[in-house]
Coordinates of C-alpha atoms in Angstrom, one line a residue:
Chain S
M1 CA 21.8 -3.6 18.6
T2 CA 18.7 -5.2 17.1
V3 CA 15.8 -3.5 15.4
S4 CA 12.5 -5.5 15.7
Q5 CA 9.9 -5.2 13.1
T6 CA 7.5 -3.7 15.7
E7 CA 10.1 -0.9 16.3
F8 CA 10.6 -0.4 12.6
R9 CA 6.9 -0.3 11.9
T10 CA 6.2 2.2 14.8
A11 CA 8.8 4.6 13.4
L12 CA 7.6 4.1 9.9
L13 CA 4.1 5.4 10.5
D14 CA 5.0 8.1 12.9
P15 CA 7.4 10.7 11.5
Q16 CA 7.8 12.3 15.0
R17 CA 9.6 9.1 16.2
A18 CA 13.3 8.8 16.1
V19 CA 14.8 6.5 13.5
P20 CA 15.6 3.3 15.3
A21 CA 19.3 3.1 16.4
G22 CA 20.8 0.0 14.7
L23 CA 19.9 1.3 11.2
Q24 CA 22.9 2.6 9.4
D25 CA 24.2 4.4 6.4
A26 CA 27.2 3.2 4.3
S27 CA 29.7 4.4 6.8
S28 CA 28.0 2.8 9.8
G29 CA 26.6 6.2 10.8
P30 CA 23.0 6.8 11.7
A31 CA 20.5 6.0 8.8
G32 CA 18.9 9.4 9.3
A33 CA 17.0 10.5 6.2
R34 CA 17.5 7.2 4.5
F35 CA 14.8 5.8 6.7
S36 CA 12.5 8.5 5.2
V37 CA 12.6 6.6 1.9
Y38 CA 10.5 3.9 3.6
R39 CA 8.3 6.4 5.4
N40 CA 7.6 8.2 2.1
N41 CA 7.1 5.0 0.2
V42 CA 4.5 3.7 2.6
V43 CA 2.4 6.9 2.8
H44 CA 2.9 7.8 -0.9
S45 CA 1.9 4.3 -2.2
L46 CA -1.1 4.1 0.1
T47 CA -2.2 7.7 -0.8
E48 CA -1.8 6.8 -4.5
A49 CA -3.9 3.7 -4.0
L50 CA -6.7 5.8 -2.4
A51 CA -6.5 8.4 -5.2
T52 CA -7.0 5.7 -7.8
A53 CA -9.8 4.2 -5.7
F54 CA -11.7 7.4 -5.0
P55 CA -11.5 9.5 -8.2
L56 CA -14.8 11.4 -7.6
V57 CA -13.8 12.5 -4.1
R58 CA -10.4 13.5 -5.4
K59 CA -11.9 15.5 -8.2
L60 CA -14.3 17.3 -5.9
I61 CA -11.8 18.4 -3.3
G62 CA -8.6 18.5 -5.4
K63 CA -5.2 16.8 -5.1
T64 CA -3.9 18.9 -2.2
A65 CA -6.9 18.4 0.1
F66 CA -7.2 14.8 -1.0
D67 CA -3.6 14.0 -0.2
Q68 CA -4.0 15.6 3.3
V69 CA -7.1 13.5 4.1
A70 CA -5.6 10.4 2.6
G71 CA -2.4 11.0 4.7
L72 CA -4.4 11.1 7.9
Y73 CA -6.4 8.0 6.8
V74 CA -3.4 5.8 5.8
R75 CA -1.6 6.4 9.1
S76 CA -4.7 5.7 11.2
H77 CA -6.2 3.0 9.0
P78 CA -3.3 1.0 7.3
P79 CA -4.5 -1.9 5.1
V80 CA -5.3 -5.1 6.8
S81 CA -4.9 -7.2 3.6
P82 CA -2.3 -7.3 0.8
L83 CA -5.2 -7.0 -1.7
M84 CA -4.9 -3.2 -2.3
M85 CA -7.9 -3.4 -4.7
F86 CA -10.1 -3.6 -1.6
Y87 CA -8.2 -1.0 0.5
G88 CA -10.2 2.0 1.8
D89 CA -13.6 0.3 2.6
S90 CA -13.7 2.5 5.7
F91 CA -12.6 5.6 3.9
P92 CA -16.2 6.9 3.3
D93 CA -17.0 6.8 7.0
F94 CA -13.6 8.5 7.7
V95 CA -14.6 11.2 5.2
A96 CA -18.0 11.6 6.9
G97 CA -16.3 12.1 10.3
C98 CA -13.6 14.5 9.0
E99 CA -14.2 17.9 10.6
P100 CA -12.5 20.1 7.9
L101 CA -14.7 18.5 5.2
A102 CA -18.0 18.8 7.2
H103 CA -19.2 21.6 4.9
L104 CA -19.2 19.1 2.0
G105 CA -22.0 16.9 3.3
Y106 CA -22.3 14.9 0.1
L107 CA -18.7 13.9 0.0
A108 CA -19.1 10.7 2.0
D109 CA -21.8 9.4 -0.3
C110 CA -19.5 10.2 -3.3
A111 CA -16.8 8.1 -1.6
R112 CA -19.4 5.3 -1.2
L113 CA -20.1 5.6 -4.9
D114 CA -16.4 5.3 -5.8
L115 CA -16.1 2.3 -3.5
A116 CA -19.2 0.6 -4.9
L117 CA -17.9 1.1 -8.5
R118 CA -14.5 -0.5 -7.6
Q119 CA -16.2 -3.4 -5.8
S120 CA -18.4 -3.9 -8.9
Y121 CA -15.3 -3.8 -11.2
H122 CA -13.7 -6.8 -9.3
A123 CA -16.9 -8.7 -8.6
A124 CA -17.4 -12.2 -10.0
D125 CA -18.6 -12.7 -13.6
A126 CA -22.1 -13.8 -14.2
T127 CA -24.3 -14.5 -17.3
P128 CA -26.9 -11.7 -17.3
L129 CA -30.6 -12.4 -17.2
A130 CA -32.0 -12.2 -20.7
P131 CA -35.3 -10.2 -21.0
E132 CA -36.8 -13.2 -22.8
A133 CA -36.7 -15.1 -19.5
L134 CA -39.5 -12.9 -18.3
Q135 CA -41.8 -13.5 -21.3
T136 CA -44.4 -15.4 -19.4
G137 CA -47.9 -14.9 -17.9
P138 CA -48.3 -12.1 -15.3
D139 CA -48.9 -14.5 -12.4
T140 CA -45.8 -16.6 -13.2
L141 CA -43.8 -13.5 -13.7
M142 CA -44.8 -11.9 -10.4
A143 CA -43.9 -15.1 -8.5
M144 CA -40.4 -15.1 -9.9
H145 CA -37.3 -14.5 -7.8
L146 CA -34.7 -12.4 -9.6
H147 CA -31.2 -12.1 -8.2
P148 CA -28.9 -9.1 -8.7
A149 CA -25.6 -10.0 -10.5
P150 CA -22.5 -10.1 -8.2
S151 CA -21.4 -6.8 -9.8
T152 CA -24.7 -5.0 -9.1
R153 CA -24.7 -2.3 -6.4
V154 CA -27.5 -0.1 -5.1
L155 CA -26.8 3.2 -3.2
R156 CA -29.3 5.4 -1.4
S157 CA -28.4 9.0 -0.9
S158 CA -30.1 12.1 0.6
W159 CA -27.9 14.0 -1.9
P160 CA -28.2 14.2 -5.7
L161 CA -25.6 11.5 -6.0
F162 CA -26.2 10.5 -9.6
D163 CA -26.1 14.1 -10.8
L164 CA -23.0 14.7 -8.8
W165 CA -21.3 11.8 -10.5
R166 CA -22.6 12.7 -13.9
F167 CA -21.6 16.4 -13.6
N168 CA -18.0 15.3 -12.9
N169 CA -17.8 12.6 -15.5
V170 CA -20.0 13.5 -18.5
E171 CA -19.3 16.5 -20.7
N172 CA -22.1 19.2 -20.6
A173 CA -24.0 17.3 -17.9
P174 CA -26.4 19.6 -16.0
K175 CA -25.4 21.0 -12.6
P176 CA -26.7 19.0 -9.7
A177 CA -29.9 20.4 -8.1
P178 CA -30.8 19.7 -4.5
G179 CA -32.7 16.4 -3.9
A180 CA -32.2 12.8 -2.9
Q181 CA -31.1 10.3 -5.5
D182 CA -30.6 6.5 -5.4
V183 CA -28.1 5.0 -7.7
L184 CA -27.9 1.6 -9.5
I185 CA -24.5 0.4 -10.5
T186 CA -24.2 -2.4 -13.1
R187 CA -21.4 -3.9 -15.0
P188 CA -22.6 -5.3 -18.4
D189 CA -19.1 -6.4 -19.5
F190 CA -16.1 -5.0 -17.6
D191 CA -16.9 -1.4 -16.9
P192 CA -19.3 -0.5 -14.1
L193 CA -21.7 2.4 -14.8
P194 CA -24.0 4.3 -12.4
H195 CA -27.7 4.8 -13.4
L196 CA -30.4 6.9 -11.7
L197 CA -32.9 4.6 -9.9
P198 CA -36.5 5.7 -10.0
P199 CA -38.1 6.4 -6.6
G200 CA -38.7 3.2 -4.6
G201 CA -36.2 1.3 -6.8
A202 CA -33.6 0.9 -4.0
E203 CA -36.2 -0.7 -1.7
W204 CA -37.3 -3.0 -4.6
F205 CA -33.7 -4.1 -5.2
R206 CA -33.1 -4.7 -1.5
A207 CA -36.2 -6.9 -1.3
L208 CA -35.1 -8.9 -4.3
S209 CA -31.7 -9.3 -2.8
D210 CA -33.4 -10.7 0.3
N211 CA -35.0 -13.3 -1.9
A212 CA -38.5 -11.7 -2.2
S213 CA -40.5 -12.6 -5.3
L214 CA -41.3 -9.8 -7.8
S215 CA -44.7 -9.5 -6.3
Q216 CA -43.5 -9.3 -2.7
A217 CA -40.8 -6.8 -3.8
Q218 CA -43.4 -4.6 -5.5
T219 CA -45.5 -4.6 -2.3
I220 CA -42.5 -3.6 -0.2
A221 CA -41.5 -0.8 -2.6
T222 CA -45.0 0.6 -3.0
E223 CA -45.5 0.6 0.8
N224 CA -42.6 2.9 1.2
T225 CA -42.9 4.8 -2.1
P226 CA -46.5 4.9 -3.4
S227 CA -45.3 6.3 -6.8
F228 CA -43.0 3.3 -7.3
D229 CA -43.1 2.4 -11.0
L230 CA -42.4 -1.3 -11.5
A231 CA -42.3 -1.2 -15.3
A232 CA -39.7 1.6 -15.5
T233 CA -37.5 0.1 -12.8
L234 CA -37.6 -3.4 -14.2
S235 CA -36.9 -2.0 -17.7
L236 CA -33.9 -0.2 -16.4
A237 CA -32.6 -3.2 -14.5
L238 CA -33.0 -5.5 -17.6
S239 CA -31.4 -3.1 -20.1
T240 CA -28.4 -2.5 -17.8
Q241 CA -28.0 -6.3 -17.0
A242 CA -28.5 -5.8 -13.3
F243 CA -29.7 -9.4 -12.8
A244 CA -27.9 -12.7 -13.1
A245 CA -29.4 -15.5 -15.3
L246 CA -31.8 -17.7 -13.4
Chain G
M1 CA -7.5 -24.5 -14.8
L2 CA -6.2 -23.0 -18.0
D3 CA -4.4 -25.2 -20.4
N4 CA -1.1 -23.3 -20.6
S5 CA 1.2 -25.5 -18.6
S6 CA 2.5 -27.6 -21.4
R7 CA 3.2 -24.7 -23.8
F8 CA 4.8 -22.4 -21.2
D9 CA 6.4 -24.6 -18.6
R10 CA 9.3 -22.2 -18.2
L11 CA 10.1 -18.5 -18.9
P12 CA 11.9 -18.0 -22.3
D13 CA 15.4 -16.7 -22.1
G14 CA 14.2 -13.5 -23.8
P15 CA 12.8 -10.1 -22.9
G16 CA 9.6 -9.8 -20.9
V17 CA 7.7 -6.7 -19.6
G18 CA 5.8 -6.0 -16.4
Y19 CA 2.2 -6.0 -17.6
K20 CA 0.1 -2.9 -17.4
P21 CA -3.6 -3.0 -18.3
Q22 CA -3.3 0.1 -20.5
H23 CA -1.0 -1.8 -22.8
F24 CA -3.3 -4.8 -23.3
S25 CA -4.3 -4.2 -27.0
E26 CA -1.0 -3.0 -28.2
L27 CA 0.9 -5.8 -26.4
M28 CA -1.4 -8.4 -27.9
Q29 CA -1.0 -7.0 -31.4
D30 CA 2.5 -5.6 -31.5
P31 CA 4.6 -7.4 -28.8
G32 CA 7.9 -6.8 -30.6
P33 CA 10.5 -9.0 -28.9
V34 CA 8.4 -9.6 -25.8
S35 CA 7.7 -13.3 -25.3
W36 CA 6.6 -13.3 -21.7
I37 CA 5.0 -11.0 -19.2
E38 CA 5.0 -10.6 -15.4
V39 CA 2.0 -9.7 -13.3
H40 CA 1.7 -8.8 -9.6
A41 CA -0.1 -11.7 -8.0
E42 CA -2.2 -9.5 -5.7
N43 CA -3.8 -7.6 -8.6
Y44 CA -5.4 -10.8 -9.8
M45 CA -7.0 -12.0 -6.6
G46 CA -10.4 -10.3 -7.3
D47 CA -13.4 -12.5 -8.1
G48 CA -13.7 -11.6 -11.7
G49 CA -14.0 -8.8 -14.2
R50 CA -11.5 -7.3 -16.6
P51 CA -8.3 -8.2 -14.7
L52 CA -8.9 -12.0 -14.8
A53 CA -10.3 -11.9 -18.4
Q54 CA -7.2 -10.0 -19.6
L55 CA -4.9 -12.4 -17.8
R56 CA -6.7 -15.4 -19.3
A57 CA -6.2 -13.9 -22.8
L58 CA -2.6 -12.9 -22.2
S59 CA -1.7 -16.4 -20.9
E60 CA -2.7 -17.9 -24.3
Q61 CA -0.1 -15.8 -26.1
F62 CA 2.6 -15.3 -23.5
A63 CA 4.4 -17.2 -20.8
V64 CA 3.5 -15.6 -17.5
S65 CA 5.5 -14.9 -14.4
V66 CA 3.5 -14.4 -11.3
H67 CA 5.3 -12.0 -9.0
G68 CA 4.1 -11.6 -5.4
V69 CA 4.4 -8.4 -3.5
G70 CA 2.3 -9.2 -0.4
L71 CA 3.5 -12.5 1.1
S72 CA 5.9 -10.9 3.6
I73 CA 8.3 -13.8 3.5
G74 CA 10.7 -11.9 5.8
G75 CA 8.0 -11.1 8.3
E76 CA 8.7 -12.0 12.0
G77 CA 5.2 -13.5 12.3
A78 CA 3.8 -16.5 10.5
L79 CA 2.8 -16.3 6.8
D80 CA -0.8 -15.3 6.2
R81 CA -2.6 -18.6 5.6
D82 CA -5.5 -16.9 3.8
H83 CA -3.1 -15.1 1.5
L84 CA -1.1 -18.3 0.8
D85 CA -4.4 -20.0 -0.1
R86 CA -5.3 -17.2 -2.5
L87 CA -1.9 -17.5 -4.1
K88 CA -2.4 -21.3 -4.4
K89 CA -5.7 -20.7 -6.1
L90 CA -4.3 -18.2 -8.6
V91 CA -1.3 -20.5 -9.4
E92 CA -3.5 -23.6 -9.8
W93 CA -5.8 -21.7 -12.2
L94 CA -3.2 -19.8 -14.2
Q95 CA -0.4 -22.5 -14.3
P96 CA 2.2 -19.8 -14.7
A97 CA 5.7 -20.5 -15.9
S98 CA 7.2 -19.0 -12.8
F99 CA 6.4 -17.7 -9.3
S100 CA 8.6 -15.2 -7.4
E101 CA 8.5 -13.2 -4.3
H102 CA 10.8 -10.8 -2.4
L103 CA 13.4 -11.0 0.4
A104 CA 11.5 -8.4 2.4
W105 CA 8.7 -8.0 4.9
S106 CA 5.5 -6.0 4.4
T107 CA 3.0 -7.3 7.0
H108 CA 3.1 -6.6 10.7
G109 CA 0.4 -8.2 12.8
A110 CA -2.8 -7.6 10.8
E111 CA -1.3 -4.6 9.0
F112 CA -0.1 -4.6 5.4
L113 CA 2.3 -1.7 4.9
N114 CA 2.4 -1.9 1.0
D115 CA 6.2 -1.6 0.8
L116 CA 9.1 -4.0 0.6
L117 CA 10.8 -3.4 4.0
P118 CA 14.4 -4.5 4.7
L119 CA 15.7 -7.3 6.9
P120 CA 18.9 -7.8 9.0
Y121 CA 21.0 -10.6 7.7
T122 CA 21.4 -12.8 10.8
N123 CA 21.1 -16.5 11.6
D124 CA 17.6 -15.9 13.1
T125 CA 16.4 -14.2 9.9
L126 CA 17.9 -17.0 7.8
T127 CA 16.1 -19.7 9.8
R128 CA 12.8 -17.8 9.6
V129 CA 13.0 -16.9 5.9
A130 CA 14.1 -20.4 4.9
A131 CA 11.1 -21.9 6.8
H132 CA 8.7 -19.5 5.0
I133 CA 10.2 -20.3 1.6
S134 CA 9.8 -24.0 2.3
Q135 CA 6.2 -23.4 3.4
V136 CA 5.5 -21.5 0.2
Q137 CA 7.1 -24.1 -2.0
D138 CA 5.3 -26.9 -0.2
T139 CA 1.9 -25.1 -0.5
L140 CA 2.3 -24.3 -4.2
G141 CA 4.0 -27.6 -5.1
R142 CA 6.7 -25.8 -7.1
R143 CA 10.0 -24.1 -6.8
M144 CA 9.9 -20.3 -6.2
L145 CA 12.3 -17.6 -7.0
L146 CA 13.4 -15.1 -4.4
E147 CA 14.3 -11.5 -5.4
N148 CA 17.2 -9.5 -3.9
P149 CA 16.1 -6.2 -2.4
S150 CA 17.0 -2.6 -3.1
S151 CA 18.5 -1.2 0.1
Y152 CA 18.6 2.3 1.5
L153 CA 20.2 1.5 4.8
A154 CA 21.9 -1.4 6.6
F155 CA 21.4 -3.1 9.9
A156 CA 24.2 -3.0 12.5
E157 CA 23.2 -6.5 13.6
S158 CA 23.8 -8.1 10.2
T159 CA 26.4 -10.9 10.3
W160 CA 25.9 -12.2 6.7
S161 CA 26.6 -10.5 3.4
E162 CA 23.5 -10.4 1.2
T163 CA 25.0 -12.7 -1.4
D164 CA 26.1 -15.3 1.2
F165 CA 22.6 -15.0 2.8
L166 CA 20.9 -15.7 -0.5
T167 CA 23.3 -18.5 -1.4
E168 CA 22.6 -20.2 1.9
L169 CA 18.8 -19.8 1.4
V170 CA 19.2 -21.6 -2.0
R171 CA 21.2 -24.4 -0.3
R172 CA 18.7 -24.8 2.5
T173 CA 15.4 -24.6 0.5
G174 CA 16.2 -25.4 -3.1
C175 CA 14.6 -22.2 -4.2
G176 CA 15.8 -20.2 -7.2
L177 CA 16.7 -16.5 -7.3
L178 CA 15.4 -13.5 -9.2
L179 CA 18.4 -11.3 -9.7
D180 CA 17.3 -7.6 -10.0
V181 CA 20.4 -5.9 -11.3
N182 CA 18.7 -2.4 -10.8
N183 CA 18.4 -3.3 -7.1
V184 CA 22.0 -4.4 -7.1
F185 CA 23.1 -1.1 -8.6
I186 CA 20.9 0.9 -6.1
S187 CA 22.0 -1.1 -3.0
A188 CA 25.7 -1.0 -4.1
T189 CA 25.6 2.8 -4.6
N190 CA 23.6 3.4 -1.4
L191 CA 25.7 1.1 0.8
G192 CA 29.1 1.8 -0.8
Y193 CA 30.2 -1.4 -2.4
S194 CA 31.0 -2.5 -5.9
P195 CA 28.0 -3.9 -8.0
Q196 CA 30.5 -6.0 -10.0
D197 CA 31.8 -7.6 -6.8
Y198 CA 28.2 -8.3 -5.8
I199 CA 27.5 -10.0 -9.1
D200 CA 30.7 -12.0 -8.9
A201 CA 29.6 -13.3 -5.5
F202 CA 26.0 -14.0 -6.6
P203 CA 25.1 -17.7 -7.1
L204 CA 24.2 -17.1 -10.8
D205 CA 23.4 -20.8 -11.4
A206 CA 20.3 -20.4 -9.2
V207 CA 19.1 -17.4 -11.2
G208 CA 15.8 -18.1 -13.0
E209 CA 15.0 -14.5 -13.9
I210 CA 16.6 -11.1 -14.1
H211 CA 14.9 -7.7 -13.5
V212 CA 15.9 -4.3 -14.8
G213 CA 14.1 -1.1 -14.1
G214 CA 14.5 2.7 -13.6
H215 CA 15.6 4.5 -10.5
D216 CA 15.7 8.1 -9.2
E217 CA 18.7 9.9 -7.8
D218 CA 18.7 11.6 -4.5
A219 CA 21.1 12.3 -1.6
D220 CA 21.2 11.5 2.1
D221 CA 21.8 13.8 5.1
N222 CA 25.5 13.9 4.3
G223 CA 25.1 14.5 0.6
A224 CA 26.1 11.0 -0.3
P225 CA 24.2 9.6 -3.3
L226 CA 20.9 7.8 -2.5
L227 CA 19.3 6.0 -5.3
I228 CA 15.5 5.3 -5.1
D229 CA 14.0 2.2 -6.7
S230 CA 11.1 4.1 -8.4
H231 CA 10.4 2.0 -11.5
G232 CA 9.2 5.2 -13.1
K233 CA 11.7 5.9 -16.0
P234 CA 13.9 4.2 -18.5
V235 CA 16.6 1.8 -17.3
A236 CA 19.8 3.8 -16.5
D237 CA 22.9 3.1 -18.6
P238 CA 25.0 1.6 -15.8
V239 CA 22.2 -0.9 -15.1
W240 CA 22.2 -2.0 -18.7
S241 CA 26.0 -2.4 -18.4
L242 CA 25.6 -4.4 -15.3
L243 CA 23.0 -6.6 -17.1
S244 CA 25.5 -7.3 -19.9
L245 CA 28.2 -8.1 -17.4
T246 CA 25.9 -10.5 -15.6
L247 CA 24.7 -12.2 -18.8
A248 CA 28.2 -12.7 -20.0
T249 CA 28.8 -14.9 -17.0
S250 CA 25.4 -16.4 -16.4
G251 CA 24.5 -17.0 -20.1
P252 CA 21.0 -16.2 -21.4
R253 CA 18.2 -15.7 -18.9
P254 CA 14.6 -14.3 -18.9
V255 CA 15.1 -10.5 -18.6
L256 CA 12.2 -8.4 -17.4
V257 CA 11.8 -4.6 -17.8
E258 CA 9.8 -3.2 -14.9
W259 CA 8.0 0.2 -15.3
D260 CA 5.3 0.6 -12.6
N261 CA 5.0 4.3 -12.1
D262 CA 4.5 7.1 -14.6
V263 CA 3.8 4.2 -17.0
P264 CA 4.7 5.2 -20.6
L265 CA 2.9 4.6 -23.8
W266 CA 3.5 1.1 -25.2
P267 CA 6.2 2.1 -27.8
A268 CA 8.5 3.4 -25.0
L269 CA 8.2 0.2 -23.0
R270 CA 8.6 -1.9 -26.1
A271 CA 11.8 0.0 -26.9
E272 CA 13.2 -1.0 -23.5
A273 CA 12.3 -4.6 -24.3
V274 CA 14.2 -4.2 -27.6
R275 CA 17.2 -3.0 -25.6
A276 CA 16.9 -6.0 -23.3
A277 CA 16.9 -8.3 -26.4
Q278 CA 20.1 -6.6 -27.6
A279 CA 21.7 -7.2 -24.3
L280 CA 20.7 -10.9 -24.5
Q281 CA 22.2 -11.4 -28.0
P282 CA 25.9 -11.7 -27.0
A283 CA 24.7 -14.0 -24.3
G284 CA 23.6 -16.6 -26.9
Q285 CA 20.1 -15.4 -27.8

């Protein structure tokens, strides 16, 4: 009586399935609840991995609700790589489509923020662009191509995403007020940190990532957001080490 | 490549600890008897950031054991080439004193199940696992250690004892073994055999490293004791006794304290390492 790994795996992720015959206890009787140790290990370890990976989501909905959502996710979306540091990249979309959480419209963007912070944490190291590198004439400056560091991430949100993060992570931070916010994540050393991007900043960053010059990026940002403030956005990017050295 | 290979070409026959990032500063400044550390390979396969920077710093002070948890050596399918390549890259960069993996499977098709799942001990399994071990050793260009599992159940189809199975793997592949005495105690309790008999039958000459760790106590459907390999508390007294019994026969070996869940403050883990050092003393340390 053999037990294939396909049979084992199917029973593992479906608690309604019978424990495969051929698995035994110490007296050659049916394994019964002993198989549950493996079932529990798999769901518990993956749920814990998600809890570590999505701290803002977990804080917003609490442990009980988070464990329920995570339990649904881990059974329907088991990891496809042994690198658990990258597990859950489809969790934000899963949260967005999760009916019981539909009243928390901002939750999926909070999951995207958690994911982006984790990706930033594990991203490749890079020497940051020193502000002195930009001390040149205006024409030369505007023709330059700046490249976001590997750890830099930009998120667009129709929710007050930065304020939501700050309210849940910074003592005495103000309560989020309605409104769209874009977020810049940078990692000066080892700890990624979110920053509020001025209006138009997300388009500007996207253009630079697509290899636009500073001049071209400014045009694109201003077309979409007439109030785009290049000086403020560039100053934020430089002070937070958003760019890699040239 | 880091230049550690000459200083730490093997694990010292002393106590080591499973490395946890929250212990970084204290471990570097106040290691106590700890002369080596073990890291899970998969946690250091990112592109950069703090994990790799810490590992670089640690490798200058400690011998390092790289312990894989994701290779699925017992898997029915082929080994994941991408994962093997990542492992090769990490090992070539870090030049660790040791690499070890588990007698278990964790991958099915494209899925990674994040647990060490059990194998039947049959001729087919033996052939497959031996081929996978040889593939790993050929790819990494080094001998690997294979760890005995903690078992909660048995397979009716098994035709080999676990110790005979491991002995035969050593004979066929030239691999070494990582003897986890906590796993021995857990499996022996759960499957109703004597842990001392298991150690007596174990090929101790092939043991390149020993693990101890904490376990939880539960019961199965019939009320029989069911120990769970939780790595979330101090090492139990009978496991320390089993370690001493093992070392009395094997002689000194690198002994690692594993504490992966509910990770304590550094002094508590350091105290476990001190206890491991004491267990090693009669063995010639």
